[in-house]
Short mmCIF file of C-alpha atoms and ligand atoms in Angstrom, two decimals:
data_model
loop_
_atom_site.label_atom_id
_atom_site.label_comp_id
_atom_site.label_asym_id
_atom_site.label_seq_id
_atom_site.Cartn_x
_atom_site.Cartn_y
_atom_site.Cartn_z
CA MET D 1088 1.47 10.74 24.87
CA SER D 1089 2.04 7.22 23.84
CA ALA D 1090 0.38 4.22 22.98
CA MET D 1091 -0.28 1.86 26.08
CA ASN D 1092 1.24 -1.27 24.87
CA GLY D 1093 2.44 -0.18 21.62
CA LYS D 1094 -1.29 -0.61 20.63
CA PRO D 1095 -3.75 2.65 19.40
CA PHE D 1096 -7.24 2.58 19.31
CA THR D 1097 -7.80 2.09 15.62
CA VAL D 1098 -10.39 3.62 13.94
CA PHE D 1099 -11.54 3.11 9.81
CA VAL D 1100 -13.86 5.42 8.46
CA GLU D 1101 -16.12 3.68 6.04
CA GLY D 1102 -18.41 5.11 3.51
CA ASN D 1103 -18.85 5.64 0.12
CA ILE D 1104 -17.23 8.04 -2.60
CA GLY D 1105 -17.87 10.77 -1.20
CA SER D 1106 -19.41 10.57 1.63
CA GLY D 1107 -16.97 12.98 3.67
CA LYS D 1108 -14.61 10.90 4.71
CA THR D 1109 -11.50 12.91 4.55
CA THR D 1110 -13.52 16.24 6.07
CA PHE D 1111 -14.38 13.50 9.08
CA LEU D 1112 -10.93 12.85 9.60
CA GLU D 1113 -9.86 16.96 9.44
CA HIS D 1114 -11.76 17.37 11.98
CA PHE D 1115 -10.27 15.37 14.34
CA ARG D 1116 -6.90 17.74 13.69
CA GLN D 1117 -7.89 19.72 16.41
CA PHE D 1118 -7.16 17.12 19.20
CA GLU D 1119 -4.09 15.86 20.13
CA ASP D 1120 -2.76 12.67 20.75
CA ILE D 1121 -4.32 11.52 17.38
CA THR D 1122 -2.67 10.13 14.14
CA LEU D 1123 -4.83 10.92 11.65
CA LEU D 1124 -3.92 8.34 8.47
CA THR D 1125 -6.02 10.30 5.36
CA GLU D 1126 -6.02 10.27 1.95
CA PRO D 1127 -4.58 7.06 0.66
CA VAL D 1128 -6.37 8.28 -2.64
CA GLU D 1129 -2.90 10.80 -3.89
CA ALA D 1130 -0.88 7.30 -3.99
CA TRP D 1131 -3.04 5.98 -6.48
CA ARG D 1132 -3.14 9.19 -8.38
CA ASN D 1133 0.77 9.02 -8.40
CA LEU D 1134 2.45 5.71 -8.13
CA GLN D 1135 5.85 6.51 -9.13
CA GLY D 1136 4.35 9.19 -11.58
CA TRP D 1137 1.46 6.63 -13.09
CA ASN D 1138 -1.99 8.36 -12.10
CA LEU D 1139 -3.78 4.24 -11.33
CA LEU D 1140 -6.35 5.64 -10.50
CA ASP D 1141 -7.35 7.12 -13.75
CA LEU D 1142 -6.09 3.83 -16.24
CA MET D 1143 -8.36 2.12 -13.86
CA TYR D 1144 -11.29 4.66 -14.44
CA LYS D 1145 -10.65 4.34 -18.21
CA ASP D 1146 -10.08 1.15 -18.60
CA PRO D 1147 -11.33 -0.94 -15.97
CA ALA D 1148 -10.95 -4.33 -18.12
CA LYS D 1149 -7.47 -3.57 -18.52
CA TRP D 1150 -6.26 -1.80 -14.87
CA ALA D 1151 -8.72 -2.61 -12.52
CA MET D 1152 -6.59 -5.77 -11.14
CA ALA D 1153 -3.00 -3.78 -10.55
CA PHE D 1154 -5.55 -0.93 -9.11
CA GLN D 1155 -6.87 -3.32 -6.58
CA SER D 1156 -3.72 -4.58 -5.98
CA TYR D 1157 -1.83 -1.24 -5.19
CA VAL D 1158 -4.69 0.28 -3.01
CA SER D 1159 -4.30 -3.40 -0.60
CA LEU D 1160 -0.54 -2.39 -0.50
CA THR D 1161 -1.20 1.15 0.50
CA MET D 1162 -3.41 -0.13 2.90
CA LEU D 1163 -1.50 -2.70 4.65
CA ASP D 1164 0.72 0.10 4.63
CA MET D 1165 -1.27 1.91 6.90
CA HIS D 1166 -2.58 -0.95 8.98
CA ARG D 1167 0.89 -1.54 9.86
CA ARG D 1168 2.22 1.99 10.18
CA PRO D 1169 3.86 2.20 13.61
CA THR D 1170 1.55 4.92 15.26
CA PRO D 1171 2.87 7.09 18.70
CA THR D 1172 -0.13 8.46 19.56
CA PRO D 1173 -3.34 6.40 21.65
CA VAL D 1174 -5.71 6.63 18.48
CA LYS D 1175 -5.28 6.33 15.32
CA LEU D 1176 -7.97 7.09 12.62
CA MET D 1177 -7.58 5.61 8.96
CA GLU D 1178 -9.21 6.55 5.75
CA ARG D 1179 -10.37 3.09 4.68
CA SER D 1180 -8.91 -0.50 5.17
CA LEU D 1181 -8.31 -3.74 3.56
CA PHE D 1182 -11.90 -4.38 4.33
CA SER D 1183 -14.00 -2.66 2.43
CA ALA D 1184 -10.78 -2.79 -0.36
CA ARG D 1185 -11.70 -6.54 -0.71
CA TYR D 1186 -15.89 -6.56 0.41
CA CYS D 1187 -16.77 -2.82 -1.39
CA PHE D 1188 -14.73 -2.50 -4.19
CA VAL D 1189 -12.87 -5.47 -5.25
CA GLU D 1190 -16.67 -7.55 -4.66
CA ASN D 1191 -18.31 -4.93 -6.70
CA MET D 1192 -16.04 -5.35 -9.74
CA MET D 1193 -16.02 -8.96 -9.42
CA ARG D 1194 -20.01 -9.25 -9.33
CA SER D 1195 -19.91 -6.81 -12.12
CA GLY D 1196 -17.06 -8.75 -14.51
CA THR D 1197 -14.82 -5.89 -14.22
CA LEU D 1198 -12.40 -8.96 -12.97
CA HIS D 1199 -11.94 -11.74 -14.50
CA PRO D 1200 -12.77 -14.63 -12.07
CA ALA D 1201 -9.06 -15.39 -11.79
CA GLU D 1202 -7.79 -12.13 -11.14
CA PHE D 1203 -10.28 -12.01 -8.72
CA ALA D 1204 -9.08 -15.01 -6.97
CA VAL D 1205 -5.81 -14.24 -6.97
CA LEU D 1206 -7.03 -11.30 -5.17
CA ASP D 1207 -8.99 -13.07 -2.73
CA GLU D 1208 -5.95 -15.03 -2.21
CA TRP D 1209 -4.16 -12.41 -1.51
CA PHE D 1210 -6.99 -10.56 1.06
CA ARG D 1211 -7.01 -14.09 2.94
CA PHE D 1212 -3.91 -14.68 3.44
CA ILE D 1213 -3.00 -10.69 4.74
CA HIS D 1214 -5.46 -11.62 7.30
CA HIS D 1215 -4.64 -15.07 8.60
CA GLN D 1216 -0.67 -13.60 8.52
CA ILE D 1217 -0.78 -10.34 9.89
CA PRO D 1218 -2.54 -8.89 12.95
CA ILE D 1219 -4.75 -6.12 11.95
CA GLU D 1220 -6.40 -3.39 14.70
CA ALA D 1221 -9.42 -2.39 14.60
CA ASP D 1222 -11.55 -1.14 17.50
CA LEU D 1223 -14.51 1.15 16.00
CA ILE D 1224 -15.93 1.75 12.72
CA VAL D 1225 -17.07 4.71 11.81
CA TYR D 1226 -19.55 4.03 8.31
CA LEU D 1227 -20.45 7.54 7.06
CA LYS D 1228 -23.74 6.17 5.69
CA THR D 1229 -25.25 8.69 2.53
CA THR D 1230 -27.96 8.10 0.09
CA PRO D 1231 -26.51 7.69 -3.09
CA SER D 1232 -28.04 10.60 -5.15
CA ILE D 1233 -26.52 12.56 -2.75
CA VAL D 1234 -22.82 11.22 -2.63
CA HIS D 1235 -23.30 11.44 -6.99
CA GLU D 1236 -24.48 15.30 -7.10
CA ARG D 1237 -21.22 15.39 -4.46
CA ILE D 1238 -18.76 14.02 -6.86
CA LYS D 1239 -20.19 15.82 -10.08
CA LYS D 1240 -19.45 18.82 -8.29
CA ARG D 1241 -15.92 18.01 -6.91
CA ALA D 1242 -14.86 17.36 -10.29
CA ARG D 1243 -12.07 15.23 -9.35
CA SER D 1244 -10.76 14.69 -13.17
CA GLU D 1245 -11.08 10.82 -13.09
CA GLU D 1246 -14.69 10.26 -11.64
CA GLN D 1247 -16.77 12.35 -14.29
CA CYS D 1248 -17.92 9.43 -15.71
CA VAL D 1249 -19.09 7.50 -12.53
CA PRO D 1250 -22.69 6.56 -12.78
CA LEU D 1251 -24.66 6.83 -10.20
CA SER D 1252 -25.63 3.01 -10.82
CA TYR D 1253 -21.27 2.47 -9.78
CA ILE D 1254 -22.41 4.74 -6.62
CA GLU D 1255 -25.94 2.26 -5.87
CA ASP D 1256 -23.62 -0.74 -5.91
CA LEU D 1257 -21.11 0.21 -3.92
CA HIS D 1258 -23.61 1.85 -1.53
CA ARG D 1259 -25.87 -1.90 -1.21
CA LEU D 1260 -22.33 -3.43 -0.73
CA HIS D 1261 -21.48 -1.15 2.63
CA GLU D 1262 -24.84 -1.80 3.72
CA ASP D 1263 -24.68 -5.76 3.35
CA TRP D 1264 -21.22 -5.67 5.42
CA LEU D 1265 -21.93 -2.83 8.05
CA ILE D 1266 -25.04 -3.10 8.54
CA ASN D 1267 -26.93 -6.34 7.11
CA ARG D 1268 -23.89 -8.53 7.73
CA THR D 1269 -24.44 -10.67 5.05
CA LEU D 1270 -21.13 -9.66 3.23
CA GLY D 1271 -17.50 -10.97 5.14
CA GLU D 1272 -16.97 -9.96 8.23
CA CYS D 1273 -17.18 -6.95 10.07
CA PRO D 1274 -13.85 -6.68 12.31
CA ALA D 1275 -15.32 -4.30 15.04
CA PRO D 1276 -18.09 -2.22 16.51
CA VAL D 1277 -19.98 0.34 13.94
CA LEU D 1278 -20.94 3.35 15.16
CA MET D 1279 -23.50 4.93 11.72
CA LEU D 1280 -23.68 8.82 11.23
CA ASP D 1281 -25.53 10.44 8.62
CA ALA D 1282 -23.34 11.74 6.48
CA ASP D 1283 -25.79 13.27 3.43
CA LEU D 1284 -25.69 16.35 6.00
CA ASP D 1285 -24.28 19.14 4.64
CA LEU D 1286 -21.00 20.91 5.70
CA SER D 1287 -23.08 23.49 7.38
CA GLN D 1288 -24.46 20.42 9.95
CA ILE D 1289 -22.14 18.13 9.50
CA THR D 1290 -20.15 19.21 12.53
CA GLU D 1291 -22.68 18.17 14.80
CA GLU D 1292 -23.04 14.55 13.31
CA TYR D 1293 -19.40 14.25 13.32
CA LYS D 1294 -19.02 15.25 17.33
CA LYS D 1295 -21.71 12.40 18.07
CA SER D 1296 -18.74 10.49 17.83
CA GLU D 1297 -15.77 12.73 19.70
CA HIS D 1298 -16.74 10.89 22.83
CA GLN D 1299 -16.35 7.08 21.66
CA ILE D 1300 -12.67 8.15 19.83
CA LEU D 1301 -11.45 10.43 21.87
CA ARG D 1302 -11.66 9.00 25.35
CA LYS D 1303 -8.97 6.64 24.40
CA ALA D 1304 -6.84 9.98 23.96
CA VAL D 1305 -6.74 10.77 27.79
N1 DCP M 1151 -11.58 3.14 -4.91
C1 DCP M 1151 -11.56 2.18 -6.21
N2 DCP M 1151 -10.94 0.99 -5.26
C2 DCP M 1151 -10.94 1.27 -3.46
C3 DCP M 1151 -10.98 2.56 -2.71
C4 DCP M 1151 -11.56 3.70 -3.91
O1 DCP M 1151 -11.59 1.68 -6.85
N3 DCP M 1151 -10.60 0.48 -2.94
C5 DCP M 1151 -11.55 4.46 -5.76
C6 DCP M 1151 -13.48 5.06 -5.55
C7 DCP M 1151 -12.68 6.76 -5.57
C8 DCP M 1151 -11.56 6.82 -5.86
O2 DCP M 1151 -10.90 5.28 -5.33
O3 DCP M 1151 -13.15 6.99 -7.13
C9 DCP M 1151 -11.35 7.34 -4.25
O4 DCP M 1151 -12.38 6.97 -3.28
P1 DCP M 1151 -12.40 7.28 -1.53
O5 DCP M 1151 -14.08 6.90 -1.50
O6 DCP M 1151 -11.67 5.87 -0.60
O7 DCP M 1151 -12.08 8.24 -1.00
P2 DCP M 1151 -12.65 9.88 -1.04
O8 DCP M 1151 -11.92 10.97 -1.87
O9 DCP M 1151 -13.71 9.81 -2.16
O10 DCP M 1151 -13.67 10.27 0.10
P3 DCP M 1151 -14.29 10.98 0.51
O11 DCP M 1151 -14.93 12.20 -0.25
O12 DCP M 1151 -15.52 10.97 1.90
O13 DCP M 1151 -13.46 11.61 1.51
#
């Protein structure tokens, strides 16, 4: 089935590092008529052979700007990707890049105010000049200490030095953006799920979102 009028029902899957965004998207692989745009992080780990994610964590002051600039490009590519199905599920968005990660790097001083200004102007320009579809945000809410443990267990080499305080800062920014609405702009209604649950229980939690997402696919 093709998307009616060429505009798919577009869902952003958001949540802290290690909240299970990829697992959530994979849950929907069993259904037809859904386009899944997963794992942008793989592009960040291999840009013409360069691991930008690794460079960013090893020397944030030097690489955060280049890293976030490339994240924006990959996100814009996902937002603009032609979708032949009535439903499109995306891992993250330009919005979480700007309101959570870039915001955090600006507040912590990792980004120079002038570097932040450049990224902010790019974000504003894109946001105002290019239509970005957003119909629903699935927020995988987690407790920082729980995702911190998961991150240590999954042992992605680049993330080994990520401190709990960094995860806590990102958690607060996700909450301020999606729940408290004190930061930036929330571009779609938010469905919040409890993503603290472990893998044996999480499928039931994911199922709570099927109705809202799948009714658009039939
Ligand atoms: N990252 C970043 N800036 C962004 C987006 C992500 O610095 N704008 C970093 C944080 C992580 C890595 O990139 O180290 C991947 O983060 P994600 O939360 O996007 O992806 P995960 O694979 O951690 O998600 P999940 O475990 O929820 O599937």
